[in-house]
Coordinates of C-alpha atoms (C1' of nucleotides) in Angstrom, one line a residue:
Chain A
X1 CA -91.0 25.0 15.2
X2 CA -89.1 23.0 12.8
X3 CA -85.7 23.3 11.1
X4 CA -86.8 25.1 8.1
X5 CA -88.9 27.8 9.7
X6 CA -87.3 28.4 13.0
X7 CA -84.2 30.4 14.1
X8 CA -81.3 28.1 14.6
X9 CA -78.0 28.6 16.3
X10 CA -75.3 28.6 13.6
X11 CA -72.8 26.8 15.8
X12 CA -74.9 23.7 15.9
X13 CA -74.1 20.7 13.8
X14 CA -76.9 20.1 11.3
X15 CA -77.4 16.5 12.3
X16 CA -78.7 17.5 15.7
X17 CA -82.4 17.8 16.5
X18 CA -83.9 21.1 15.7
X19 CA -83.3 23.7 18.3
X20 CA -86.4 25.4 19.6
X21 CA -86.2 28.9 20.9
X22 CA -89.4 29.3 22.8
X23 CA -90.1 32.1 25.2
X24 CA -90.7 30.1 28.4
X25 CA -93.1 32.1 30.7
X26 CA -92.3 32.4 34.4
X27 CA -95.8 31.3 35.4
X28 CA -98.9 30.0 33.8
X29 CA -102.5 30.2 35.0
X30 CA -104.7 27.2 34.6
X31 CA -108.4 27.3 35.1
X32 CA -109.1 23.6 35.2
X33 CA -107.6 20.2 35.7
X34 CA -108.2 17.5 33.1
X35 CA -110.1 15.4 35.7
X36 CA -112.4 18.3 36.4
X37 CA -113.1 18.7 32.7
X38 CA -113.7 15.0 32.2
X39 CA -116.1 15.0 35.0
X40 CA -118.0 18.1 34.1
X41 CA -118.5 17.3 30.5
X42 CA -119.1 13.6 30.8
X43 CA -122.5 13.9 29.2
X44 CA -121.5 16.1 26.3
X45 CA -122.8 14.7 22.9
X46 CA -120.5 13.8 20.0
X47 CA -119.6 16.8 17.9
X48 CA -121.0 19.2 20.5
X49 CA -119.3 22.4 21.5
X50 CA -119.6 24.0 24.9
X51 CA -118.6 27.7 24.6
X52 CA -116.5 27.1 27.7
X53 CA -113.0 28.3 27.4
X54 CA -110.5 26.8 29.8
X55 CA -106.7 26.7 30.3
X56 CA -104.9 23.5 31.2
X57 CA -101.3 22.6 31.5
X58 CA -99.4 19.3 31.4
X59 CA -97.2 17.1 29.4
X60 CA -97.9 16.1 25.8
X61 CA -98.1 12.3 26.0
X62 CA -99.5 11.3 22.6
X63 CA -99.6 13.1 19.2
X64 CA -101.4 12.1 16.1
X65 CA -100.5 14.4 13.2
X66 CA -103.2 14.0 10.7
X67 CA -102.0 16.7 8.3
X68 CA -104.4 19.5 8.7
X69 CA -105.4 18.5 12.1
X70 CA -103.2 17.5 15.0
X71 CA -104.6 15.4 17.9
X72 CA -102.6 15.7 21.1
X73 CA -103.1 14.1 24.5
X74 CA -102.1 16.2 27.5
X75 CA -101.6 14.6 30.9
X76 CA -101.6 16.6 34.1
X77 CA -101.6 15.4 37.7
X78 CA -105.2 14.3 37.5
X79 CA -105.6 12.7 34.2
X80 CA -105.6 13.3 30.5
X81 CA -107.5 15.2 27.8
X82 CA -107.2 15.4 24.1
X83 CA -106.2 18.6 22.3
X84 CA -108.0 19.0 18.9
X85 CA -105.9 21.3 16.8
X86 CA -107.0 22.1 13.3
X87 CA -104.9 24.2 11.0
X88 CA -107.4 27.0 10.8
X89 CA -107.8 27.8 14.4
X90 CA -104.6 26.8 16.0
X91 CA -102.0 29.5 16.4
X92 CA -98.5 28.5 15.3
X93 CA -99.9 25.4 13.9
X94 CA -96.6 24.1 12.5
X95 CA -94.9 24.5 15.8
X96 CA -97.7 22.7 17.6
X97 CA -97.4 19.9 15.1
X98 CA -93.6 19.8 15.8
X99 CA -94.0 19.3 19.5
X100 CA -92.2 16.3 21.0
X101 CA -93.8 13.7 23.2
X102 CA -92.9 14.7 26.7
X103 CA -93.0 18.5 26.1
X104 CA -94.8 20.5 28.8
X105 CA -97.4 22.9 27.3
X106 CA -100.2 25.2 28.5
X107 CA -103.3 25.2 26.3
X108 CA -106.2 27.6 26.3
X109 CA -109.3 26.9 24.3
X110 CA -112.9 25.8 24.0
X111 CA -114.0 22.5 25.4
X112 CA -115.6 20.4 22.6
X113 CA -116.3 16.8 21.9
X114 CA -115.1 15.4 18.5
X115 CA -117.4 13.6 16.1
X116 CA -115.8 10.4 17.4
X117 CA -116.8 11.3 20.9
X118 CA -113.5 12.3 22.5
X119 CA -113.6 15.2 24.9
X120 CA -111.1 17.8 23.6
X121 CA -109.8 21.3 23.9
X122 CA -109.6 23.2 20.7
X123 CA -106.7 25.6 21.3
X124 CA -107.0 29.3 20.8
X125 CA -103.7 29.8 22.5
X126 CA -101.0 27.5 23.6
X127 CA -97.5 28.0 25.0
X128 CA -94.4 25.8 25.5
X129 CA -93.7 25.4 29.3
X130 CA -90.8 23.1 29.1
X131 CA -89.4 21.2 26.1
X132 CA -88.0 17.7 26.7
X133 CA -84.5 17.1 25.4
X134 CA -84.5 13.4 26.0
X135 CA -86.9 11.1 24.2
X136 CA -89.7 9.8 26.3
X137 CA -90.1 6.0 26.7
X138 CA -92.1 3.9 24.4
X139 CA -95.7 5.2 24.6
X140 CA -97.2 1.8 24.8
X141 CA -94.7 -0.2 26.8
X142 CA -93.3 2.5 29.0
X143 CA -90.3 1.5 31.1
X144 CA -90.1 -2.1 32.0
X145 CA -86.7 -2.2 33.6
X146 CA -87.3 -1.8 37.3
X147 CA -83.9 -0.3 37.9
X148 CA -84.6 2.4 35.4
X149 CA -88.0 3.0 36.9
X150 CA -86.6 3.6 40.3
X151 CA -83.7 5.6 39.2
X152 CA -85.6 7.8 36.9
X153 CA -88.8 8.1 38.9
X154 CA -89.4 11.4 37.3
X155 CA -90.1 9.6 34.0
X156 CA -91.7 6.5 35.6
X157 CA -94.4 8.7 37.3
X158 CA -95.6 9.8 33.8
X159 CA -95.5 6.5 32.0
X160 CA -96.5 4.1 34.8
X161 CA -100.0 4.6 36.0
X162 CA -99.6 2.1 38.8
X163 CA -96.5 3.8 40.2
X164 CA -98.1 7.1 40.0
X165 CA -101.3 5.9 41.8
X166 CA -99.4 4.0 44.5
X167 CA -97.1 6.9 45.3
X168 CA -99.9 9.4 45.5
X169 CA -101.8 7.0 47.7
X170 CA -98.8 6.8 50.0
X171 CA -99.0 10.5 50.5
X172 CA -102.7 10.2 51.3
X173 CA -102.1 7.4 53.7
X174 CA -99.6 9.4 55.6
X175 CA -101.9 12.4 55.7
X176 CA -104.9 10.3 56.8
X177 CA -102.9 8.6 59.5
X178 CA -101.8 11.9 61.0
X179 CA -105.3 13.3 60.9
X180 CA -106.7 10.1 62.5
X181 CA -104.2 10.3 65.3
X182 CA -104.6 14.0 65.9
X183 CA -108.3 13.5 66.1
X184 CA -107.5 11.2 69.0
X185 CA -105.4 13.8 70.8
X186 CA -102.0 12.3 69.7
X187 CA -99.3 14.9 69.2
X188 CA -96.7 14.6 66.5
X189 CA -93.1 15.1 67.6
X190 CA -89.7 14.8 66.0
X191 CA -86.9 13.2 67.9
X192 CA -83.2 12.9 67.0
X193 CA -82.0 10.8 64.1
X194 CA -78.4 10.9 65.2
X195 CA -78.1 8.6 68.2
X196 CA -75.0 8.0 70.2
X197 CA -76.3 4.6 71.1
X198 CA -78.4 2.7 68.5
X199 CA -81.1 1.1 70.6
X200 CA -84.8 0.5 70.7
X201 CA -84.7 -2.4 68.2
X202 CA -82.7 -5.4 67.2
X203 CA -80.7 -4.3 64.2
X204 CA -77.4 -3.1 63.0
X205 CA -77.1 0.6 62.5
X206 CA -75.4 2.9 60.0
X207 CA -72.6 4.9 61.5
X208 CA -71.4 8.4 60.8
X209 CA -69.2 11.0 62.4
X210 CA -69.6 14.5 63.7
X211 CA -66.5 16.5 63.1
X212 CA -66.9 19.4 65.6
X213 CA -67.7 17.1 68.4
X214 CA -65.4 14.4 67.1
X215 CA -67.8 11.7 68.0
X216 CA -69.1 8.7 66.1
X217 CA -72.9 8.7 65.8
X218 CA -75.4 6.2 64.6
X219 CA -78.5 6.8 62.5
X220 CA -81.4 5.7 64.5
X221 CA -82.8 2.2 64.2
X222 CA -85.9 3.2 66.1
X223 CA -87.2 6.4 67.8
X224 CA -88.6 4.3 70.7
X225 CA -86.4 5.3 73.6
X226 CA -86.7 9.0 72.9
X227 CA -90.4 8.9 72.5
X228 CA -90.8 7.1 75.9
X229 CA -88.6 9.8 77.4
X230 CA -91.3 12.2 76.3
X231 CA -93.9 10.0 78.1
X232 CA -91.8 10.5 81.2
X233 CA -91.8 14.2 80.3
X234 CA -95.6 14.3 80.4
X235 CA -96.5 14.2 76.7
X236 CA -99.2 11.6 77.3
X237 CA -100.0 10.8 73.7
X238 CA -97.2 11.2 71.2
X239 CA -96.4 9.8 67.8
X240 CA -93.6 10.2 65.3
X241 CA -93.7 9.3 61.6
X242 CA -90.1 9.2 60.6
X243 CA -87.3 7.6 58.8
X244 CA -85.3 4.9 60.5
X245 CA -82.2 3.2 59.1
X246 CA -81.1 -0.4 59.4
X247 CA -77.9 -1.7 57.9
X248 CA -79.3 -5.0 56.5
X249 CA -80.0 -6.7 53.3
X250 CA -82.5 -5.4 50.8
X251 CA -85.5 -7.3 49.5
X252 CA -89.0 -6.8 48.2
X253 CA -89.9 -6.1 51.9
X254 CA -86.9 -4.2 53.0
X255 CA -85.4 -0.9 52.2
X256 CA -82.4 0.2 54.3
X257 CA -84.3 3.5 55.2
X258 CA -87.9 3.1 55.8
X259 CA -90.7 5.0 57.5
X260 CA -92.0 4.0 60.9
X261 CA -94.9 5.2 62.8
X262 CA -94.3 4.9 66.5
X263 CA -96.8 6.0 69.1
X264 CA -97.0 6.0 72.9
X265 CA -100.2 6.3 74.8
X266 CA -100.0 6.8 78.6
X267 CA -102.3 4.9 80.9
X268 CA -103.1 2.3 78.2
X269 CA -101.9 -1.2 77.7
X270 CA -101.4 -3.6 74.7
X271 CA -105.0 -4.4 74.5
X272 CA -105.9 -0.8 73.9
X273 CA -103.1 -0.7 71.3
X274 CA -104.6 -3.7 69.5
X275 CA -107.9 -1.9 69.2
X276 CA -106.2 1.2 68.0
X277 CA -104.3 -0.7 65.3
X278 CA -107.3 -2.6 63.9
X279 CA -109.4 0.6 63.9
X280 CA -106.7 2.7 62.2
X281 CA -105.9 0.1 59.5
X282 CA -109.5 -0.7 58.7
X283 CA -110.4 3.0 58.5
X284 CA -107.5 3.6 56.2
X285 CA -108.6 0.7 54.0
X286 CA -112.1 2.2 53.8
X287 CA -110.6 5.6 52.8
X288 CA -108.1 4.3 50.3
X289 CA -109.8 1.1 48.9
X290 CA -113.4 1.9 49.7
X291 CA -113.7 -1.4 51.6
X292 CA -112.3 -3.4 54.5
X293 CA -112.2 -6.4 52.3
X294 CA -109.3 -6.3 49.8
X295 CA -107.4 -8.6 47.6
X296 CA -103.7 -8.8 48.1
X297 CA -101.4 -11.0 46.1
X298 CA -104.5 -12.7 44.7
X299 CA -105.7 -13.6 48.1
X300 CA -108.6 -12.1 50.0
X301 CA -108.0 -10.2 53.2
X302 CA -110.7 -9.1 55.6
X303 CA -109.6 -6.1 57.7
X304 CA -112.9 -5.5 59.4
X305 CA -112.8 -5.1 63.1
X306 CA -112.2 -7.0 65.3
X307 CA -109.1 -8.9 64.3
X308 CA -108.3 -12.3 65.7
X309 CA -106.1 -12.4 68.8
X310 CA -104.1 -15.5 69.7
X311 CA -101.1 -16.1 71.9
X312 CA -97.8 -17.3 70.3
X313 CA -97.9 -20.6 72.2
X314 CA -101.5 -21.3 71.3
X315 CA -100.7 -20.6 67.6
X316 CA -97.8 -23.0 67.7
X317 CA -100.0 -25.7 69.1
X318 CA -102.6 -25.0 66.5
X319 CA -100.2 -25.3 63.6
X320 CA -97.9 -28.1 64.9
X321 CA -99.7 -29.8 67.8
X322 CA -96.7 -29.0 69.9
X323 CA -97.6 -27.9 73.4
X324 CA -94.6 -25.8 74.5
X325 CA -94.0 -23.6 77.5
X326 CA -91.5 -21.1 78.5
X327 CA -90.3 -23.1 81.6
X328 CA -89.6 -26.3 79.6
X329 CA -86.2 -27.8 79.7
X330 CA -83.9 -25.7 77.5
X331 CA -82.1 -28.6 75.8
X332 CA -85.4 -30.5 75.2
X333 CA -86.7 -27.4 73.5
X334 CA -83.5 -27.0 71.5
X335 CA -83.9 -30.5 70.2
X336 CA -87.4 -29.7 69.0
X337 CA -86.1 -26.5 67.4
X338 CA -83.4 -28.5 65.5
X339 CA -86.1 -30.8 64.3
X340 CA -87.8 -27.9 62.6
X341 CA -84.6 -26.7 61.0
X342 CA -83.7 -23.9 63.5
X343 CA -80.0 -23.2 63.7
X344 CA -79.7 -23.2 67.4
X345 CA -77.0 -21.2 69.0
X346 CA -75.4 -21.7 72.4
X347 CA -76.8 -18.6 74.0
X348 CA -80.4 -19.3 72.9
X349 CA -82.7 -19.7 75.9
X350 CA -86.2 -21.1 75.9
X351 CA -87.7 -17.8 74.9
X352 CA -85.5 -17.4 71.8
X353 CA -86.1 -21.0 70.9
X354 CA -89.8 -20.7 71.1
X355 CA -89.7 -17.6 68.9
X356 CA -87.5 -19.4 66.4
X357 CA -89.9 -22.4 66.4
X358 CA -92.8 -20.0 65.9
X359 CA -91.1 -18.3 63.0
X360 CA -90.2 -21.6 61.3
X361 CA -93.5 -23.4 61.7
X362 CA -96.3 -20.9 62.3
X363 CA -95.6 -17.4 61.3
X364 CA -95.1 -18.4 57.6
X365 CA -98.5 -20.0 57.6
X366 CA -100.4 -17.0 59.0
X367 CA -102.3 -14.7 56.6
X368 CA -104.2 -12.6 59.0
X369 CA -105.1 -10.2 60.1
X370 CA -104.2 -11.6 63.4
X371 CA -102.6 -10.3 66.6
X372 CA -100.0 -12.7 67.8
X373 CA -99.6 -12.0 71.5
X374 CA -97.5 -12.8 74.5
X375 CA -93.9 -13.0 73.3
X376 CA -91.1 -14.5 75.4
X377 CA -89.4 -12.1 77.7
X378 CA -86.0 -13.1 76.4
X379 CA -86.7 -11.7 73.0
X380 CA -88.6 -8.6 74.2
X381 CA -86.2 -6.4 76.1
X382 CA -88.5 -3.4 76.2
X383 CA -91.9 -4.9 77.0
X384 CA -93.5 -5.4 80.3
X385 CA -93.8 -8.8 82.1
X386 CA -97.1 -10.5 81.3
X387 CA -99.6 -9.9 84.1
X388 CA -100.5 -13.6 84.4
X389 CA -97.9 -15.6 82.5
X390 CA -94.4 -15.6 83.9
X391 CA -91.6 -15.6 81.4
X392 CA -93.8 -13.9 78.8
X393 CA -94.4 -10.3 78.1
X394 CA -97.4 -8.2 77.0
X395 CA -96.3 -7.9 73.5
X396 CA -98.0 -8.5 70.1
X397 CA -97.2 -8.3 66.5
X398 CA -99.9 -7.8 63.9
X399 CA -99.7 -10.2 61.0
X400 CA -101.5 -8.9 57.9
X401 CA -101.3 -10.5 54.5
X402 CA -98.7 -12.9 55.8
X403 CA -96.4 -10.1 56.9
X404 CA -95.5 -8.4 60.1
X405 CA -97.2 -5.1 60.0
X406 CA -96.6 -3.8 63.5
X407 CA -95.0 -4.6 66.8
X408 CA -96.4 -3.3 70.1
X409 CA -96.4 -3.8 73.8
X410 CA -97.4 -2.7 77.3
X411 CA -94.2 -0.8 77.9
X412 CA -91.7 -1.9 80.5
X413 CA -91.6 1.0 82.9
X414 CA -89.6 -0.4 85.8
X415 CA -86.0 1.0 85.7
X416 CA -84.5 -1.9 87.6
X417 CA -86.1 -4.5 85.4
X418 CA -85.1 -2.5 82.3
X419 CA -81.5 -2.3 83.5
X420 CA -81.5 -6.1 84.0
X421 CA -82.9 -6.6 80.5
X422 CA -80.2 -4.4 79.0
X423 CA -77.6 -6.4 80.9
X424 CA -79.1 -9.6 79.3
X425 CA -78.8 -8.0 75.9
X426 CA -75.2 -7.1 76.5
X427 CA -74.5 -10.7 77.5
X428 CA -76.1 -11.8 74.2
X429 CA -74.0 -9.3 72.3
X430 CA -70.9 -10.8 74.0
X431 CA -72.1 -14.2 73.0
X432 CA -72.2 -13.2 69.4
X433 CA -75.5 -11.5 68.6
X434 CA -74.6 -8.4 66.6
X435 CA -78.1 -7.1 66.8
X436 CA -78.6 -7.3 70.5
X437 CA -79.9 -4.0 71.9
X438 CA -77.6 -1.4 73.2
X439 CA -77.5 -0.2 76.8
X440 CA -78.9 3.2 77.3
X441 CA -78.2 4.5 80.8
X442 CA -79.9 7.9 80.2
X443 CA -83.1 6.0 79.4
X444 CA -82.8 4.2 82.7
X445 CA -82.3 7.5 84.4
X446 CA -85.5 8.7 82.7
X447 CA -87.4 5.7 83.9
X448 CA -86.2 6.4 87.4
X449 CA -88.2 9.6 87.4
X450 CA -91.3 7.5 86.8
X451 CA -93.0 6.4 83.6
X452 CA -96.7 5.8 83.8
X453 CA -98.3 2.6 82.5
X454 CA -98.0 3.1 78.7
X455 CA -98.9 1.2 75.6
X456 CA -96.6 1.6 72.6
X457 CA -96.7 0.8 69.0
X458 CA -94.5 0.7 65.9
X459 CA -96.0 0.3 62.4
X460 CA -93.9 -0.1 59.2
X461 CA -95.7 2.5 57.1
X462 CA -94.1 1.3 53.9
X463 CA -95.6 -2.1 54.4
X464 CA -99.0 -0.6 55.3
X465 CA -98.8 1.4 52.0
X466 CA -97.9 -1.8 50.2
X467 CA -101.0 -3.5 51.7
X468 CA -103.4 -0.7 50.8
X469 CA -102.0 -0.2 47.3
X470 CA -101.6 -3.8 46.4
X471 CA -97.9 -3.4 45.9
X472 CA -95.8 -6.6 46.2
X473 CA -92.5 -4.8 46.4
X474 CA -91.5 -2.1 48.8
X475 CA -89.7 -0.2 46.1
X476 CA -93.0 0.5 44.4
X477 CA -94.1 2.5 47.4
X478 CA -90.8 4.4 48.0
X479 CA -90.3 7.3 45.7
X480 CA -86.5 6.8 45.5
X481 CA -85.6 3.4 46.9
X482 CA -82.0 2.8 47.9
X483 CA -80.0 1.6 44.9
X484 CA -76.4 1.0 44.2
X485 CA -74.9 4.3 42.9
X486 CA -75.1 4.5 39.1
X487 CA -71.7 3.6 37.7
X488 CA -71.9 5.3 34.3
X489 CA -73.7 8.5 34.4
X490 CA -76.0 9.2 31.5
X491 CA -74.4 11.2 28.8
X492 CA -76.6 14.0 27.5
X493 CA -78.2 13.1 24.2
X494 CA -77.1 16.2 22.3
X495 CA -74.4 18.4 23.7
X496 CA -72.4 17.6 26.7
X497 CA -71.8 21.3 27.5
X498 CA -75.6 21.8 27.7
X499 CA -76.2 19.4 30.6
X500 CA -73.4 18.0 32.7
X501 CA -73.9 14.5 33.9
X502 CA -75.4 14.3 37.4
X503 CA -72.7 13.9 40.1
X504 CA -72.3 10.4 41.4
X505 CA -73.3 10.2 45.0
Chain B
rG1 C1' -74.5 -13.0 52.0
rG2 C1' -76.2 -17.8 49.1
rG3 C1' -78.9 -20.0 44.6
rC4 C1' -81.1 -19.3 39.8
rC5 C1' -81.9 -16.1 35.5
rG6 C1' -81.0 -11.8 32.5
rC7 C1' -78.1 -7.6 29.8
rU8 C1' -78.9 -6.6 21.6
rA9 C1' -80.8 0.9 18.6
rG10 C1' -83.3 6.4 23.1
rC11 C1' -87.7 2.7 24.6
rU12 C1' -90.1 -2.5 23.8
rC13 C1' -88.4 -6.9 21.7
rA14 C1' -86.4 -10.6 17.6
rU15 C1' -82.1 -13.0 15.5
rC16 C1' -83.0 -22.3 15.1
rG17 C1' -77.8 -26.5 17.7
rG18 C1' -71.7 -20.7 16.2
rG19 C1' -71.8 -19.0 9.5
rU20 C1' -72.2 -13.4 4.8
rU21 C1' -74.4 -6.6 5.3
rA22 C1' -77.8 -8.2 13.6
rG23 C1' -83.9 -7.3 12.2
rA24 C1' -88.8 -5.0 13.6
rG25 C1' -92.3 -1.7 16.3
rC26 C1' -92.3 2.9 18.9
rA27 C1' -89.6 7.5 19.6
rG28 C1' -86.5 11.1 16.7
rG29 C1' -85.6 13.2 11.0
rG30 C1' -88.1 14.0 5.8
rG31 C1' -92.8 13.5 3.1
rA32 C1' -98.6 12.5 2.4
rC33 C1' -103.3 13.0 4.8
rU34 C1' -109.3 18.1 7.8
rU35 C1' -112.1 13.8 13.3
rU36 C1' -107.7 10.7 15.1
rU37 C1' -107.6 7.1 19.7
rA38 C1' -100.7 3.1 20.6
rA39 C1' -103.8 7.0 13.9
rU40 C1' -102.2 5.2 9.1
rC41 C1' -98.9 5.2 4.7
rC42 C1' -94.0 6.2 2.1
rC43 C1' -88.6 7.5 2.6
rA44 C1' -84.0 7.9 5.0
rA45 C1' -81.2 7.4 9.4
rG46 C1' -80.1 5.0 13.9
rG47 C1' -75.8 -0.6 17.0
rU48 C1' -68.7 -0.8 21.2
rG49 C1' -74.7 -6.9 21.0
rC50 C1' -72.7 -4.6 29.4
rC51 C1' -66.9 -4.8 29.9
rG52 C1' -62.3 -7.8 29.5
rG53 C1' -59.9 -12.2 28.2
rG54 C1' -60.2 -17.2 25.7
rU55 C1' -61.7 -21.3 22.1
rU56 C1' -62.6 -21.2 16.7
rC57 C1' -61.2 -20.3 9.8
rG58 C1' -65.4 -17.5 12.0
rA59 C1' -68.5 -15.5 18.5
rG60 C1' -74.3 -11.4 19.9
rU61 C1' -74.4 -16.9 20.2
rC62 C1' -69.5 -21.4 23.4
rC63 C1' -65.9 -21.0 27.9
rC64 C1' -63.5 -18.0 32.0
rG65 C1' -63.3 -13.5 34.8
rG66 C1' -65.6 -8.8 36.0
rG67 C1' -69.9 -5.2 36.2
rC68 C1' -75.1 -4.2 36.7
rG69 C1' -80.0 -5.8 37.4
rG70 C1' -84.2 -9.3 38.5
rC71 C1' -86.4 -13.4 41.2
rC72 C1' -86.0 -16.8 45.3
rU73 C1' -83.6 -17.3 50.1
rA74 C1' -81.4 -15.2 54.8
rC75 C1' -82.0 -10.8 58.6
rC76 C1' -85.6 -7.4 60.0
rA77 C1' -90.5 -3.6 60.1

RNA sequence: GGGCCGCUAGCUCAUCGGGUUAGAGCAGGGGACUUUUAAUCCCAAGGUGCCGGGUUCGAGUCCCGGGCGGCCUACCA
């Protein structure tokens, strides 16, 4: 409805946009999605009519007012379809012509194909479902400012096809992962997010406070220790997909809160976990991408099973020619590390030095997929001693597309050994490592009741989604990535009393 | 946290090494058009050039400070 024909509130200044007074229904029945129609009528000839009357709903994304005919394009969650609205047959034609880009409408009408071959609905009825008060972004360019896209995802999802697809695929990946694990008798559990000791990973936590208990609590940096308590409790195959929080810098690969899959599998070891990971990831690639060979960041990646397996020390030798070992002289090793640009600290032992050399010289060269195995004990406080190589542990990380995708090990199940490792971590903390792992005595007590041999795994799900959706920044696969709070809240375009600014968090 | 780059209309972008009234497309308003595809055409409107100082006869443009963002880098998954 436009200014001249529609009722208008007298109080409104005349320079404002026309005020529409639609009856907004409480519900609306659709009989089809746009994708269903596009698929069903793909063979319809130009200018043909079908006799099929359907109802669809969505947002008006394009409008071409041709005078006596208005062409609209409505988008729903599945795709788009044109609305062909001639004066003669369209109810409230002037109002239809006056719709804004971004308005939600419901349309009932016959499915036809125009002379120019565009599948269309010719409305016999239509209804406003929600008018937009704010102008939609440029219909061609959309939103290019990333900050605006992340803050106003509700708009980005409409105007950015890639965002929309990646975020829908994220949901599918989570769902498929759950189903895949459940089919293998893994049971999903939920463990606390509030931890009194932030442990289970090397990271700095966020802290908070519980008033009634008057205790400081941390947001978890990993669910690991709780999940292993469940293994002690007899839950033989458990997993959790949940948010963890690490108080660190942000980047294209890091969001302060991110989603981790952790699973624990009693009676298995890290070799079993490697098989599980390669099978899970390759099957997800088939489901999402239709192939186990994909292109990421313009480089090819072959996820087909089996993935390469190689020990950290062998890989270092392969990339640098250096033959290192965990029982080398510490200072000699430190000297080599310095040569490669490692900032060596006093408390670094041979294990930490080897890891640093690996990260500097080798990890950056890996594209993968490859399982890097047998990490030094010094940097792996929760993994079990290697069965044949003293000083190393049965731990691996999966490197895929040049990034760490997962971290896993044969779990350390011996309480005395675990206690000793915690003590080592405390010593490192005292020596200046703010990320050293916290001592958890209840976890030791749990282990004292006996934990069976167990393989454990953590996968950064956001990175997995990046991989499978071809996204190069984590913010493209997180619906609402962490951002600095908006300083100036948006002022409503028309009338401040109509819509108060959103509260600043 | 460090380095580099950016911020002009609701959106996407112009404005030569300082120089008159900062332009255009889209969106929004008015008008024309019965098969358009980012429809097209005509008209009118739309700006605290991120903010605050400074230099200058004159600053969107140069300098300083601040804010916000991007990329790279660091830590991690």
